[in-house]
Every structure is written in structure tokens, then in C-alpha cells.
mmCIF file with all atom_site columns, C-alpha atoms in Angstrom:
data_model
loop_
_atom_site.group_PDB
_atom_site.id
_atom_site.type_symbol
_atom_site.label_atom_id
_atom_site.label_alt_id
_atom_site.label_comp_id
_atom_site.label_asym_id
_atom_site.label_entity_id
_atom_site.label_seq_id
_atom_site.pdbx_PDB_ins_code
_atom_site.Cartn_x
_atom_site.Cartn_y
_atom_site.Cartn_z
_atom_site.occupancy
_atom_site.B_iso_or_equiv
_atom_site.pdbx_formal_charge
_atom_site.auth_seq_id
_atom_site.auth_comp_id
_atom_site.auth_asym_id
_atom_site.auth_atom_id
_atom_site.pdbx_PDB_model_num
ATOM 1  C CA . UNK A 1 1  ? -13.326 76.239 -72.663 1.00 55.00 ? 93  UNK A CA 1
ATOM 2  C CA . UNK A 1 2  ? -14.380 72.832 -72.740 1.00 61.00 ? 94  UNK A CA 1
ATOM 3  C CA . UNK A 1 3  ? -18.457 72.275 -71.849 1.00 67.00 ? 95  UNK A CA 1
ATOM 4  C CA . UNK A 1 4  ? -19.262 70.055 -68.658 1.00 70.00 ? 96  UNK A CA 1
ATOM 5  C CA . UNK A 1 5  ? -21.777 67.800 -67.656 1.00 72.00 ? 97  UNK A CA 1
ATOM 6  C CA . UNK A 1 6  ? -22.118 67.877 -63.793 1.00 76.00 ? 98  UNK A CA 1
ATOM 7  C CA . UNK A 1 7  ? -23.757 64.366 -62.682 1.00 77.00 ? 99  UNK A CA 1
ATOM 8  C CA . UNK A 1 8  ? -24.668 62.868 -59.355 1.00 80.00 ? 100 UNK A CA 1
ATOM 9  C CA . UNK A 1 9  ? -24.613 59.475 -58.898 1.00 84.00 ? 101 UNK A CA 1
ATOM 10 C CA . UNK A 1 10 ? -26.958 58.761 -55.643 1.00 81.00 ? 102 UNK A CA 1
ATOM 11 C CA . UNK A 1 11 ? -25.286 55.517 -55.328 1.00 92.00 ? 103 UNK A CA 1
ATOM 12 C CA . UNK A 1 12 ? -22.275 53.699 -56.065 1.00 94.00 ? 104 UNK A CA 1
ATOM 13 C CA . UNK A 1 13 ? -23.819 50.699 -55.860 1.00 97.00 ? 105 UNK A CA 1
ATOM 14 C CA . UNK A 1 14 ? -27.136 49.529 -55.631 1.00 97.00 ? 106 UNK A CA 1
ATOM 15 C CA . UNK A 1 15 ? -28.883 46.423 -55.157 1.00 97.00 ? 107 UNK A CA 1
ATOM 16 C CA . UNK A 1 16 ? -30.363 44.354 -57.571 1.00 97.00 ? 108 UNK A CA 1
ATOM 17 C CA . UNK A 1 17 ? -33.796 44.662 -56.090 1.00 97.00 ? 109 UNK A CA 1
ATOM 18 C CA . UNK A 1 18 ? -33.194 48.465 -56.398 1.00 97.00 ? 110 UNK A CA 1
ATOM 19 C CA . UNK A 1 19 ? -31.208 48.925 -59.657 1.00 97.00 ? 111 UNK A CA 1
ATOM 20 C CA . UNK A 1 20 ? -34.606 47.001 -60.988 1.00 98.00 ? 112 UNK A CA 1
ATOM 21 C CA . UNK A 1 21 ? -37.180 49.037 -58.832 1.00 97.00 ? 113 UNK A CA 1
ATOM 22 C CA . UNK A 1 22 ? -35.175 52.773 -60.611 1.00 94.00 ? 114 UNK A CA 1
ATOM 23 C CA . UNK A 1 23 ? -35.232 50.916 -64.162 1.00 96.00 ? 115 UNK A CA 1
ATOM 24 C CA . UNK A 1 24 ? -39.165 49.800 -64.030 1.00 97.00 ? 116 UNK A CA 1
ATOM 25 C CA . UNK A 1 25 ? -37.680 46.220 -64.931 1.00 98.00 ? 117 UNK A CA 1
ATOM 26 C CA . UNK A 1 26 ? -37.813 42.904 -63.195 1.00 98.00 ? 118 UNK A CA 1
ATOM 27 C CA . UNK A 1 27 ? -35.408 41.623 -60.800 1.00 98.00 ? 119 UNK A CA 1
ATOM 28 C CA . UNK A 1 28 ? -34.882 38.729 -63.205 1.00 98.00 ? 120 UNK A CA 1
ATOM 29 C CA . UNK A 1 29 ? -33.955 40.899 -66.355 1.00 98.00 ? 121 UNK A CA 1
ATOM 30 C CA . UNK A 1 30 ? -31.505 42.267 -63.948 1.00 98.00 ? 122 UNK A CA 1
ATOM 31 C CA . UNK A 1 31 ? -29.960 39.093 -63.430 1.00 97.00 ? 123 UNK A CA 1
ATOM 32 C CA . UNK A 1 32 ? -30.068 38.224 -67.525 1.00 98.00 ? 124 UNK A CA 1
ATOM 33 C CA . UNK A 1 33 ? -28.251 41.429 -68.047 1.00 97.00 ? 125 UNK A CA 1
ATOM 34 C CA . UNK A 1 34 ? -25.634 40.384 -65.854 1.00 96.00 ? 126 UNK A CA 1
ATOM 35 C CA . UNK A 1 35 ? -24.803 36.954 -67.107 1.00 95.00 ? 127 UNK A CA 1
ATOM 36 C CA . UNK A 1 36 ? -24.630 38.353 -70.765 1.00 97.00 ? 128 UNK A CA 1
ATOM 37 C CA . UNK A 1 37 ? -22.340 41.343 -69.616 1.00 95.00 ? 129 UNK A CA 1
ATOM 38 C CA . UNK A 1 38 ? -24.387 44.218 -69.856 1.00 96.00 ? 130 UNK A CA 1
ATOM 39 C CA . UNK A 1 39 ? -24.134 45.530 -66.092 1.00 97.00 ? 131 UNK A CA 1
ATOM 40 C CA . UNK A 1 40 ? -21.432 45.704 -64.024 1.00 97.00 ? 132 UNK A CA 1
ATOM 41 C CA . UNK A 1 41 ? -21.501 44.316 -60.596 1.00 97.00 ? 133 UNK A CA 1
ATOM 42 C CA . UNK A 1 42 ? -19.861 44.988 -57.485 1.00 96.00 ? 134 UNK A CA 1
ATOM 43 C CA . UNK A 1 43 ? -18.509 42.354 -55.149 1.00 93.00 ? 135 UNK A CA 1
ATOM 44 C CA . UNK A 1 44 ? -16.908 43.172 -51.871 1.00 90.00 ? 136 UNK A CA 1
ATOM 45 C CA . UNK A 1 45 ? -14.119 41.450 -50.711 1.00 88.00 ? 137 UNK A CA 1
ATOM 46 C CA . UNK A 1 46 ? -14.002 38.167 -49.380 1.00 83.00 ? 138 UNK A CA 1
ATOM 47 C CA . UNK A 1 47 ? -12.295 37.232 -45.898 1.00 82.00 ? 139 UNK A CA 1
ATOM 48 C CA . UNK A 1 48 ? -10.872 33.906 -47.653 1.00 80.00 ? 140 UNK A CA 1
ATOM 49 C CA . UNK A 1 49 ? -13.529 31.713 -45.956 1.00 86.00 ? 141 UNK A CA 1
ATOM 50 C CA . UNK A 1 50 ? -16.449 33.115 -47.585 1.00 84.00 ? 142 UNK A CA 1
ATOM 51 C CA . UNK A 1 51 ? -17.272 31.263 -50.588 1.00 85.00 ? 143 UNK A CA 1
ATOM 52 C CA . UNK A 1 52 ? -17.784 34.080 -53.340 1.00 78.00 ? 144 UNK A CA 1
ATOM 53 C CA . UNK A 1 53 ? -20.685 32.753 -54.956 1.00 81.00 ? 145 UNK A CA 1
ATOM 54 C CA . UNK A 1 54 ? -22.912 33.481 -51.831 1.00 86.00 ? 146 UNK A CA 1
ATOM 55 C CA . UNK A 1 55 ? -21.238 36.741 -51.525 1.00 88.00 ? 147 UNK A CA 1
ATOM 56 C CA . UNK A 1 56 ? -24.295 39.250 -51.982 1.00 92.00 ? 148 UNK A CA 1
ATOM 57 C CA . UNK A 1 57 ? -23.286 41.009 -55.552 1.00 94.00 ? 149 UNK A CA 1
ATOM 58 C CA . UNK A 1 58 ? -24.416 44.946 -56.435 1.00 97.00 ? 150 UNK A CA 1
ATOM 59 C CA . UNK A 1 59 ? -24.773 47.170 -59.618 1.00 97.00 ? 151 UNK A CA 1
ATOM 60 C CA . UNK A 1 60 ? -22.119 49.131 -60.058 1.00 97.00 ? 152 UNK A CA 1
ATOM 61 C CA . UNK A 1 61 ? -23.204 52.631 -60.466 1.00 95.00 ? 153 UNK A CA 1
ATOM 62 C CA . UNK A 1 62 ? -19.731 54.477 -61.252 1.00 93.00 ? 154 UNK A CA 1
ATOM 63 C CA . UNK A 1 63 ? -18.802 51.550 -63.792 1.00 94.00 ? 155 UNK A CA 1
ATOM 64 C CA . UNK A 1 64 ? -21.823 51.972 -65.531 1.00 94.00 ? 156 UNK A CA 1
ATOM 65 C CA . UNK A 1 65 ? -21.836 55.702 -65.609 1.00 90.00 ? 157 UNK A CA 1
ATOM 66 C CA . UNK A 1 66 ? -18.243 55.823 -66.751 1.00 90.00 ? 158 UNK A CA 1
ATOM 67 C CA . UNK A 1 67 ? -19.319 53.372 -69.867 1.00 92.00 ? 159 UNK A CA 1
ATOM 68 C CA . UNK A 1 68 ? -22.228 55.469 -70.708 1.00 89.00 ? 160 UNK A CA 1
ATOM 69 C CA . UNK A 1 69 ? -19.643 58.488 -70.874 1.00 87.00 ? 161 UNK A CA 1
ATOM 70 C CA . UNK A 1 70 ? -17.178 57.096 -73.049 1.00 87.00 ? 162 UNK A CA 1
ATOM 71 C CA . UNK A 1 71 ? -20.117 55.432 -75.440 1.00 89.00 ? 163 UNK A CA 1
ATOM 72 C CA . UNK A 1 72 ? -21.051 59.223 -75.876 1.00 86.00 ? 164 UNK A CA 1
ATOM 73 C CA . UNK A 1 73 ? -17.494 60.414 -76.470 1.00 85.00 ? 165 UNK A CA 1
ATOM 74 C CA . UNK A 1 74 ? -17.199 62.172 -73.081 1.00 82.00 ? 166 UNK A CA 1
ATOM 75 C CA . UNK A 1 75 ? -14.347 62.280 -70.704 1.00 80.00 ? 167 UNK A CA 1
ATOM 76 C CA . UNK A 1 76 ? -15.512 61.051 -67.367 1.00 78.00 ? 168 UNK A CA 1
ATOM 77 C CA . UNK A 1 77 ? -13.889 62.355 -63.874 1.00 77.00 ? 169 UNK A CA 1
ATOM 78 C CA . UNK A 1 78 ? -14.910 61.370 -60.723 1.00 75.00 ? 170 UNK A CA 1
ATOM 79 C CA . UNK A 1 79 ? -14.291 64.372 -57.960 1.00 71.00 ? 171 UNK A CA 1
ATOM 80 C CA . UNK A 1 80 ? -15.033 63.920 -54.360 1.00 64.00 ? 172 UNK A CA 1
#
């Protein structure tokens, strides 16, 4: 029988104020690690006249979980 990792995720997404506040970092570094592609961000959908660039953005929690799980060699599964 395969071993399992149980993980709760309090979250999906979280602000960057937040994400910053759990990680003991600056907002700031949050924002670098995003524009070089280290965290993945969340956007909700647009109604068409929104302009998406002052669409308030997120951390993606699942994303980032699901990469840490597959850079350790473990099969993620998301069960609700």
C-alpha cells in the first residue's frame, strides 16, 4: 500500500499582503517572485470591461502546493 501525505491547504488563494505576512517576507519580494515566475497567481475573471491589469491578482495556493509535490516526486490529488 502506497504511503500518504494528508495536507490542508487553509486557502486557495491568498493575498499578497498575506502570502508575505505567512512567509515572514516583504510584500515587495512577493511581487519580485512573481515577475521572475516563482509563484503562481490567481486572477479572476474579467467581465470584458475590466481592464486586467487593475484586476486585484492572488497567490495561488493549490498551484503552488501541486509544484512542491511533483518537485518531491509525489502524486498530488485534490479531494473535496
Amino acid at each position: 500500500m502506497a504511503q500518504q501525505l494528508i495536507l490542508s491547504i487553509p486557502a486557495p488563494i491568498l493575498t499578497y499582503d498575506a502570502y508575505a505576512e505567512l512567509q515572514g517576507i516583504g510584500v515587495k519580494d512577493v511581487v519580485n517572485a512573481i515577475q521572475r515566475g516563482r509563484l503562481p497567481v490567481y486572477m479572476p475573471p474579467t467581465d470584458g470591461v475590466e481592464n486586467p491589469a487593475r484586476v486585484k491578482k492572488y497567490i495561488n495556493m493549490v498551484a503552488l502546493y501541486a509544484d512542491a509535490a511533483k518537485q518531491a516526486g509525489m502524486e498530488f490529488n485534490l479531494q473535496g
